[in-house]
XYZ file of C-alpha atoms in Angstrom:
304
model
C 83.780 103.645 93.799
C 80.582 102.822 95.236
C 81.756 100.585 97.407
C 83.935 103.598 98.382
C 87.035 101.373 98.223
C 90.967 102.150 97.265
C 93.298 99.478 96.070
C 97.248 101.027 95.332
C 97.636 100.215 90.899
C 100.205 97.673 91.836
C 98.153 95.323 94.071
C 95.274 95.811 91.378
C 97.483 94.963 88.555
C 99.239 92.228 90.171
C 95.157 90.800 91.356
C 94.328 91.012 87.587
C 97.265 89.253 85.816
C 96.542 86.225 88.376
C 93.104 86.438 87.299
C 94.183 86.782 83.703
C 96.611 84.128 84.103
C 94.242 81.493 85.650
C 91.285 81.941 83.283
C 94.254 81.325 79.909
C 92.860 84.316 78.131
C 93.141 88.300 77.940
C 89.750 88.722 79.644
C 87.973 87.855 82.451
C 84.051 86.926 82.882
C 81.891 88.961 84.450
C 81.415 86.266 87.851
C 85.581 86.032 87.608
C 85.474 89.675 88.298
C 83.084 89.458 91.051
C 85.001 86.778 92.522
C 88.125 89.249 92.486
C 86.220 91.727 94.460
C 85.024 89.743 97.203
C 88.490 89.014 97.175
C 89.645 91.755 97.856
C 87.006 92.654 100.254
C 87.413 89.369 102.705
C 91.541 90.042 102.362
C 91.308 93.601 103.418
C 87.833 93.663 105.838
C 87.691 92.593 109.271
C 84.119 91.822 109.700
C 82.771 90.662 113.299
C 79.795 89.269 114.509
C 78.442 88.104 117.992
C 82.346 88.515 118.649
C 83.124 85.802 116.099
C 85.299 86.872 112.877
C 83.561 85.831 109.371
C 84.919 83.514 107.349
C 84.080 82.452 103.490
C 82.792 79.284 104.551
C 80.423 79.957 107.944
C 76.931 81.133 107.518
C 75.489 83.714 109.719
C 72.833 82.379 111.732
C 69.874 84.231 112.497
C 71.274 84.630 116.114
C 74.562 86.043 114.961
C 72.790 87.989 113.023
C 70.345 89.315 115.503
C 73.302 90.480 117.776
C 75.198 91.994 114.817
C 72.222 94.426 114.626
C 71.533 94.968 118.407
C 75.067 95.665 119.191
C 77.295 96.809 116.122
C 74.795 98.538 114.698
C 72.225 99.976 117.096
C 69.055 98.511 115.615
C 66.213 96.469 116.424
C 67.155 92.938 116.024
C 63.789 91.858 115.564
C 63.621 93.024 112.169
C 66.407 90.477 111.900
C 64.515 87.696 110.201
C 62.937 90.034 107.843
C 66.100 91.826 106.637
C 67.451 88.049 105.481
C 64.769 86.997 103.692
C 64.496 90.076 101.913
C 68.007 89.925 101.171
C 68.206 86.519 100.140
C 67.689 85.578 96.339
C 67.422 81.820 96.527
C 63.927 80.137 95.961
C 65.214 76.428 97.466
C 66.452 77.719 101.008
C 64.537 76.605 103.687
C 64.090 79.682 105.160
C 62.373 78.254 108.403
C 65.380 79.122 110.329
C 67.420 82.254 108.273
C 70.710 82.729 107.408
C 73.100 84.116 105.612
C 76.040 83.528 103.496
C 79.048 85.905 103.881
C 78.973 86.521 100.482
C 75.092 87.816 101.452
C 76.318 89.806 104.468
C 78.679 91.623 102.812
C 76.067 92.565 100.147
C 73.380 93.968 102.715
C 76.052 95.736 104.489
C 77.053 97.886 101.125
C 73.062 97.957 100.283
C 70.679 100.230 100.556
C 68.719 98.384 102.997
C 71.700 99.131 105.795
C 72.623 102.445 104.672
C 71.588 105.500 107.308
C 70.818 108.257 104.925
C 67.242 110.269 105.758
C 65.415 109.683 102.710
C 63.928 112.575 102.828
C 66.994 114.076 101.470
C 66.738 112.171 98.204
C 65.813 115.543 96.812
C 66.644 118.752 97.708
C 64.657 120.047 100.439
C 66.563 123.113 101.756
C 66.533 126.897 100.471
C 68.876 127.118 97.490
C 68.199 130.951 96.518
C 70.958 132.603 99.091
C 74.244 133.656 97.825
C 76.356 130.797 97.565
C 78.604 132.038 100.365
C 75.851 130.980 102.615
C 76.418 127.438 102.192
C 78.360 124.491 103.815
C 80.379 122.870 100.667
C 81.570 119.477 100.049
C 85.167 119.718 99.243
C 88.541 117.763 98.350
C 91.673 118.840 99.282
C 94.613 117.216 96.776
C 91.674 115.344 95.046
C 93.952 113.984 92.411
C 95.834 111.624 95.037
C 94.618 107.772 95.374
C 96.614 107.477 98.350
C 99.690 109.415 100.709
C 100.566 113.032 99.862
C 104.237 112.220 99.593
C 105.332 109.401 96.691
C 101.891 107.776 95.794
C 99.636 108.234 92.713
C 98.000 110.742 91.065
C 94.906 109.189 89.136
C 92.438 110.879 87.224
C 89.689 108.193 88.329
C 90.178 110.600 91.517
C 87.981 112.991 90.684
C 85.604 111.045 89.105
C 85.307 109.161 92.379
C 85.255 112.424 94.165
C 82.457 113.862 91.743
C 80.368 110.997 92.025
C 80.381 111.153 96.465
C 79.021 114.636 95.762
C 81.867 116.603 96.064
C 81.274 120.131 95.009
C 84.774 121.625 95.714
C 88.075 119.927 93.606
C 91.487 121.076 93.545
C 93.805 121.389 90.789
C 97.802 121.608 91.100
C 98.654 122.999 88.053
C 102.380 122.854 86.952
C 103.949 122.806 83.631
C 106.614 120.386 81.986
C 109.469 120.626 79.482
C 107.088 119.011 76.618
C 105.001 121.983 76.805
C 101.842 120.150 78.562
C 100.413 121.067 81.750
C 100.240 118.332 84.615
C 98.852 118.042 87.848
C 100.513 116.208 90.643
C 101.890 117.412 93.986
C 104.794 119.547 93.890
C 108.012 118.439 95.461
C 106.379 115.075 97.160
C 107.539 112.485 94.118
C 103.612 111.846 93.375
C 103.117 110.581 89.981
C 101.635 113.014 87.073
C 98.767 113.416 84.968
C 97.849 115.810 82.312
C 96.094 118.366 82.765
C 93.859 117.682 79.495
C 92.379 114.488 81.078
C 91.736 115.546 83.970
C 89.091 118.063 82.662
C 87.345 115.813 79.964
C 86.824 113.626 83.018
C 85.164 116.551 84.953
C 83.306 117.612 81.908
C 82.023 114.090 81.557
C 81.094 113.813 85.549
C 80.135 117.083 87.041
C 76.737 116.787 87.411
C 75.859 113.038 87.362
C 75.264 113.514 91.624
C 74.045 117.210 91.695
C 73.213 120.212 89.419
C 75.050 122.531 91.701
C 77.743 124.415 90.730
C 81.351 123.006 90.729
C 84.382 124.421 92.176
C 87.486 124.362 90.590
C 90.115 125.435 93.151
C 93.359 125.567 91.075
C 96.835 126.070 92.594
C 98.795 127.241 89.905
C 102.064 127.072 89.233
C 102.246 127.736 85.834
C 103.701 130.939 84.375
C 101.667 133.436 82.727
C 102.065 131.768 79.142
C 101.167 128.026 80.641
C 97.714 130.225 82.077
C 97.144 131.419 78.544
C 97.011 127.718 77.654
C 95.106 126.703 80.819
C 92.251 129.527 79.861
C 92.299 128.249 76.358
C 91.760 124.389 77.819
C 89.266 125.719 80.076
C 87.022 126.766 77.604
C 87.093 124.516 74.975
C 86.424 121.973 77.444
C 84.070 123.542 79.345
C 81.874 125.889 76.594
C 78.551 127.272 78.081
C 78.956 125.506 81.134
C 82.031 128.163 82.524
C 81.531 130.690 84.014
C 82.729 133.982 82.624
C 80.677 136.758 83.167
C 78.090 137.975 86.205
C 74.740 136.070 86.279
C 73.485 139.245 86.708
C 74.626 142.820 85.937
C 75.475 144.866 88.897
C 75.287 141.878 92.092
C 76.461 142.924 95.244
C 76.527 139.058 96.522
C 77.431 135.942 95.228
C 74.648 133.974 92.985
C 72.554 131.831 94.399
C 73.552 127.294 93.769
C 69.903 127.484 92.288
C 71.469 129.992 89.502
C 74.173 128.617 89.175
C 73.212 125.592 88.548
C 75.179 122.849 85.706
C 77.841 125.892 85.939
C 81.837 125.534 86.614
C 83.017 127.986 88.752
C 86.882 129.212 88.652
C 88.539 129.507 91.806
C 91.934 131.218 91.166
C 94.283 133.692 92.517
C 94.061 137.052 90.735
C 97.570 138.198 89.489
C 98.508 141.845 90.249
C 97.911 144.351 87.261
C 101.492 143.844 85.179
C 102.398 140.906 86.331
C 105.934 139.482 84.682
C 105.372 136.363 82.288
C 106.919 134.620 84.735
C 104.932 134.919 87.141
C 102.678 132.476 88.995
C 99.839 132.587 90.975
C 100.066 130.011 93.731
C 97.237 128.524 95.774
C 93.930 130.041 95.535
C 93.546 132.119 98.712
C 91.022 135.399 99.993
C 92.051 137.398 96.713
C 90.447 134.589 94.175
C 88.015 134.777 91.706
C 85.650 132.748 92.772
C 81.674 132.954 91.416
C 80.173 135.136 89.149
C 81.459 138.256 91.550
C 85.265 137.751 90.831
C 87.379 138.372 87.130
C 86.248 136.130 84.061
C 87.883 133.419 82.760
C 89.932 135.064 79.830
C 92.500 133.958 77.350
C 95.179 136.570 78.347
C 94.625 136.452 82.078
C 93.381 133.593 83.804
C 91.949 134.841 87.093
């Protein structure tokens, strides 16, 4: 995930029984592994420099090089030198005249030497004491899929991928099955399924490994009213302390603040109308939702 890459499970699976296959055993070394990656990276990646593609076998000369960071990326290519032999780990290279192996470019390009984040926002430096309304938030839409909305997978490695860029926001498409279980895929679009179960011991596990901000949970139900019951009932024993169920404070007129709210799971979910038939469902979360502190709790007769 760091390397913010997707691979579809067949092309993965078919990578790792040829690795499995070659190395005559049901595991693979650490350095076989790595070799699969780069792999992957050189088959997929078109990487230029000084208008020349890459290959596995060329080195990078400190002129490529140099032009790679006036012209692709904007920088000062004097700093070229420098950035090699910083990057380099190898105590017997001459490093008179600098270069680098592709296997070394492709390293400092996924490093934190060539990334462009201010580092002043390491930590938080902005006013987290408004109402949460007030704030831009990171989102996924259909955060379960790996790949297309119509006929590809649904993978609960999704959202801990999605947790762990810093989204804030997930969605849920809730539907039940004829074995009683709840699953989440896309309706209608012949997307694989996974249960519902999984999906929130992975969030449980992940939420706030990036930030201690609240989470999101915007569920689109389709579930009837006794499938909710059961959703509720997941919700919290998953969940415990860290779900929010009641006000943060008695009596608030505006939505708490991501500094109060912080290591909590918020429910986003649309409120059925008083009465509502056990077969009803509730449908995407839309301007009616319980969302925060301010909306309906979390309760075992009437998810909201």
């Amino acid at each position: 995930t760091r390397l913010h890459y997707k691979e579809r499970g067949q092309s993965l699976k078919t990578l790792l029984t040829q690795k499995f296959e070659s190395a005559g055993r049901e595991e693979i070394y650490f350095d076989q592994f790595c070799d699969m990656i780069k792999q992957l990276i050189w088959d997929k990646q078109k990487l230029i420099c000084d208008e020349n593609q890459l290959t596995e076998s060329r080195p990078i000369s400190l002129s490529q090089f140099s032009s790679f960071l006036r012209d692709q990326q904007m920088q000062d290519s004097t700093e070229a030198a420098d950035i090699i032999k910083q990057a380099v780990d190898d105590m017997v290279r001459d490093l008179a005249e600098p270069y680098l192996q592709p296997n070394e470019f492709l390293q400092y390009l996924f490093s934190k030497a060539n990334q462009i984040w201010d580092k002043k926002h390491d930590t938080v430096n902005q006013d987290m004491t408004r109402p949460l309304s007030h704030y831009f938030i990171s989102s996924s839409h259909n955060t379960y899929l790996v790949g297309k909305q119509v006929g590809d997978e649904s993978s609960v490695e999704a959202y801990i991928r999605a947790l762990y860029m810093g989204c804030r926001c997930i969605e849920l498409d809730t539907w039940p099955e004829k074995d009683g279980k709840i699953y989440i895929y896309h309706g209608f679009a012949l997307t694989t399924k996974i249960l519902l179960d999984d999906v929130l011991v992975a969030i449980r596990d992940h939420a706030f490994v990036t930030s201690p901000y609240p989470l999101i949970l915007s569920i689109e139900d389709h579930c009837t009213l006794p499938h909710q019951r059961d959703m509720a009932r997941l919700l919290r024993e998953t969940f415990g302390t860290s779900l929010l169920t009641e006000p943060i404070q008695a009596g608030e007129t505006l939505a708490p603040s991501p500094e109060a709210l912080k290591y909590k799971i918020i429910i986003k979910h649309k409120k059925l109308n008083d009465g509502a038939s056990e077969e009803s469902t509730a449908g995407a979360a839309g301007s009616n939702s319980a969302a925060g502190s301010g909306g309906g709790p979390v309760e075992d007769g009437n998810p909201e």
